[in-house]
Structure formats: structure tokens, C-alpha cells
CSV table of N, CA and C in Angstrom, one decimal:
chain,number,residue,atom,x,y,z
A,29,UNK,N,-152.8,24.0,129.7
A,29,UNK,CA,-152.9,24.3,128.3
A,29,UNK,C,-151.5,24.6,127.7
A,30,UNK,N,-151.3,24.0,126.6
A,30,UNK,CA,-150.0,24.2,126.0
A,30,UNK,C,-150.2,24.6,124.5
A,31,UNK,N,-149.2,25.1,123.9
A,31,UNK,CA,-149.3,25.5,122.5
A,31,UNK,C,-148.0,25.3,121.9
A,32,UNK,N,-148.0,25.2,120.6
A,32,UNK,CA,-146.7,25.0,119.9
A,32,UNK,C,-145.9,26.2,119.9
A,33,UNK,N,-144.6,26.0,120.1
A,33,UNK,CA,-143.7,27.1,120.1
A,33,UNK,C,-142.5,26.7,119.2
A,34,UNK,N,-142.7,26.9,117.9
A,34,UNK,CA,-141.7,26.5,117.0
A,34,UNK,C,-141.9,25.1,116.5
A,35,UNK,N,-141.0,24.6,115.6
A,35,UNK,CA,-141.2,23.3,115.1
A,35,UNK,C,-141.0,22.2,116.2
A,36,UNK,N,-142.1,21.5,116.5
A,36,UNK,CA,-142.0,20.4,117.4
A,36,UNK,C,-141.9,20.7,118.8
A,37,UNK,N,-141.9,22.0,119.2
A,37,UNK,CA,-141.7,22.4,120.6
A,37,UNK,C,-143.1,22.7,121.2
A,38,UNK,N,-143.3,22.3,122.4
A,38,UNK,CA,-144.5,22.6,123.1
A,38,UNK,C,-144.1,23.2,124.5
A,39,UNK,N,-145.0,24.1,125.0
A,39,UNK,CA,-144.8,24.7,126.3
A,39,UNK,C,-145.9,25.7,126.6
A,40,UNK,N,-145.9,26.1,127.8
A,40,UNK,CA,-146.9,27.1,128.2
A,40,UNK,C,-146.6,28.4,127.5
A,41,UNK,N,-147.6,29.2,127.4
A,41,UNK,CA,-147.4,30.6,126.8
A,41,UNK,C,-146.5,31.4,127.7
A,42,UNK,N,-145.8,32.4,127.2
A,42,UNK,CA,-144.9,33.2,128.0
A,42,UNK,C,-145.8,34.1,128.9
A,43,UNK,N,-145.2,34.5,130.0
A,43,UNK,CA,-145.9,35.3,131.0
A,43,UNK,C,-146.2,36.7,130.3
A,44,UNK,N,-147.4,37.1,130.5
A,44,UNK,CA,-147.8,38.4,129.8
A,44,UNK,C,-147.1,39.6,130.3
A,45,UNK,N,-146.7,39.6,131.6
A,45,UNK,CA,-146.0,40.8,132.1
A,45,UNK,C,-144.5,40.7,132.1
A,46,UNK,N,-144.0,39.6,131.5
A,46,UNK,CA,-142.5,39.5,131.5
A,46,UNK,C,-142.0,38.8,132.7
A,47,UNK,N,-140.7,38.9,132.9
A,47,UNK,CA,-140.1,38.2,134.1
A,47,UNK,C,-140.3,39.1,135.3
A,48,UNK,N,-140.4,38.5,136.5
A,48,UNK,CA,-140.6,39.2,137.7
A,48,UNK,C,-139.2,39.8,138.2
A,49,UNK,N,-139.3,40.7,139.1
A,49,UNK,CA,-138.2,41.3,139.7
A,49,UNK,C,-137.9,40.8,141.1
A,50,UNK,N,-136.7,40.9,141.7
A,50,UNK,CA,-136.5,40.5,143.1
A,50,UNK,C,-137.4,41.2,144.0
A,51,UNK,N,-137.8,42.4,143.7
A,51,UNK,CA,-138.7,43.2,144.6
A,51,UNK,C,-140.1,42.5,144.7
A,52,UNK,N,-140.5,41.7,143.7
A,52,UNK,CA,-141.8,41.0,143.8
A,52,UNK,C,-141.7,39.9,144.8
A,53,UNK,N,-140.6,39.2,144.9
A,53,UNK,CA,-140.4,38.1,145.9
A,53,UNK,C,-140.3,38.7,147.3
A,54,UNK,N,-139.6,39.9,147.4
A,54,UNK,CA,-139.4,40.5,148.6
A,54,UNK,C,-140.7,41.0,149.2
A,55,UNK,N,-141.6,41.5,148.3
A,55,UNK,CA,-142.9,42.0,148.8
A,55,UNK,C,-143.7,40.9,149.3
A,56,UNK,N,-143.7,39.7,148.7
A,56,UNK,CA,-144.4,38.5,149.2
A,56,UNK,C,-143.9,38.1,150.6
A,57,UNK,N,-142.5,38.1,150.7
A,57,UNK,CA,-141.9,37.7,151.9
A,57,UNK,C,-142.3,38.7,153.1
A,58,UNK,N,-142.3,40.0,152.8
A,58,UNK,CA,-142.6,41.0,153.8
A,58,UNK,C,-144.1,40.8,154.2
A,59,UNK,N,-144.9,40.6,153.3
A,59,UNK,CA,-146.4,40.3,153.6
A,59,UNK,C,-146.6,39.2,154.5
A,60,UNK,N,-145.9,38.1,154.2
A,60,UNK,CA,-146.0,36.8,155.0
A,60,UNK,C,-145.4,37.0,156.4
A,61,UNK,N,-144.3,37.7,156.5
A,61,UNK,CA,-143.7,37.9,157.8
A,61,UNK,C,-144.5,38.9,158.7
A,62,UNK,N,-145.3,39.7,158.1
A,62,UNK,CA,-146.1,40.7,158.8
A,62,UNK,C,-147.2,40.1,159.6
A,63,UNK,N,-147.7,38.9,159.2
A,63,UNK,CA,-148.8,38.2,159.8
A,63,UNK,C,-148.3,37.4,161.0
A,64,UNK,N,-148.5,37.8,162.2
A,64,UNK,CA,-148.0,37.1,163.4
A,64,UNK,C,-148.8,35.7,163.6
A,65,UNK,N,-149.9,35.6,163.0
A,65,UNK,CA,-150.7,34.4,163.3
A,65,UNK,C,-150.4,33.2,162.3
A,66,UNK,N,-149.8,33.5,161.2
A,66,UNK,CA,-149.5,32.4,160.3
A,66,UNK,C,-148.2,31.8,160.5
A,67,UNK,N,-148.2,30.5,160.3
A,67,UNK,CA,-146.9,29.7,160.5
A,67,UNK,C,-146.9,28.6,159.4
A,68,UNK,N,-145.7,28.3,158.9
A,68,UNK,CA,-145.6,27.2,158.0
A,68,UNK,C,-146.2,27.4,156.6
A,69,UNK,N,-146.4,28.6,156.2
A,69,UNK,CA,-147.1,28.9,155.0
A,69,UNK,C,-146.1,28.9,153.8
A,70,UNK,N,-146.5,28.4,152.7
A,70,UNK,CA,-145.7,28.4,151.5
A,70,UNK,C,-146.4,29.4,150.5
A,71,UNK,N,-145.6,30.4,150.1
A,71,UNK,CA,-146.1,31.4,149.2
A,71,UNK,C,-145.4,31.2,147.9
A,72,UNK,N,-146.1,30.9,146.8
A,72,UNK,CA,-145.5,30.7,145.5
A,72,UNK,C,-145.6,32.0,144.8
A,73,UNK,N,-144.5,32.6,144.4
A,73,UNK,CA,-144.4,33.8,143.6
A,73,UNK,C,-144.0,33.5,142.2
A,74,UNK,N,-145.0,33.3,141.3
A,74,UNK,CA,-144.7,33.0,140.0
A,74,UNK,C,-145.6,33.7,139.0
A,75,UNK,N,-146.1,34.8,139.3
A,75,UNK,CA,-146.9,35.6,138.4
A,75,UNK,C,-148.2,34.9,138.0
A,76,UNK,N,-148.7,34.0,138.8
A,76,UNK,CA,-150.0,33.4,138.5
A,76,UNK,C,-149.9,32.1,137.6
A,77,UNK,N,-148.6,31.7,137.4
A,77,UNK,CA,-148.4,30.5,136.6
A,77,UNK,C,-149.1,29.2,137.0
A,78,UNK,N,-149.4,29.1,138.3
A,78,UNK,CA,-150.1,27.9,138.8
A,78,UNK,C,-151.6,28.0,138.9
A,79,UNK,N,-152.1,29.2,138.6
A,79,UNK,CA,-153.6,29.4,138.6
A,79,UNK,C,-154.2,28.6,137.4
A,80,UNK,N,-155.3,28.0,137.6
A,80,UNK,CA,-156.0,27.3,136.6
A,80,UNK,C,-157.3,28.0,136.2
């Protein structure tokens, strides 16, 4: 879903919570490294931007 952002510009709406902090990525990293059974996982930390 896109919306107009100014004259002739289109894009996704801005993130409702603002920009993330480095601690957000670190938290996801520590969570993934804590699970000894998972390997080769890709964790996308983008505030839910890829959710549909």
C-alpha cells in the first residue's frame, strides 16, 4: 500500500514508532544466538515493515 507524499511522490507511510535503535537489532541478535537448535536463520529487524 502506498500513498502520496507531496507533489508527485509516492511511498510507504512512515513507521509509526519512528526509527529503531541499535539496541533493537542487538536484542534480535541475542535472541537468535540464544537458541542452540537454530542455524542459518535470517532475522529481519525493520519494525514490521515487511508484514502484510
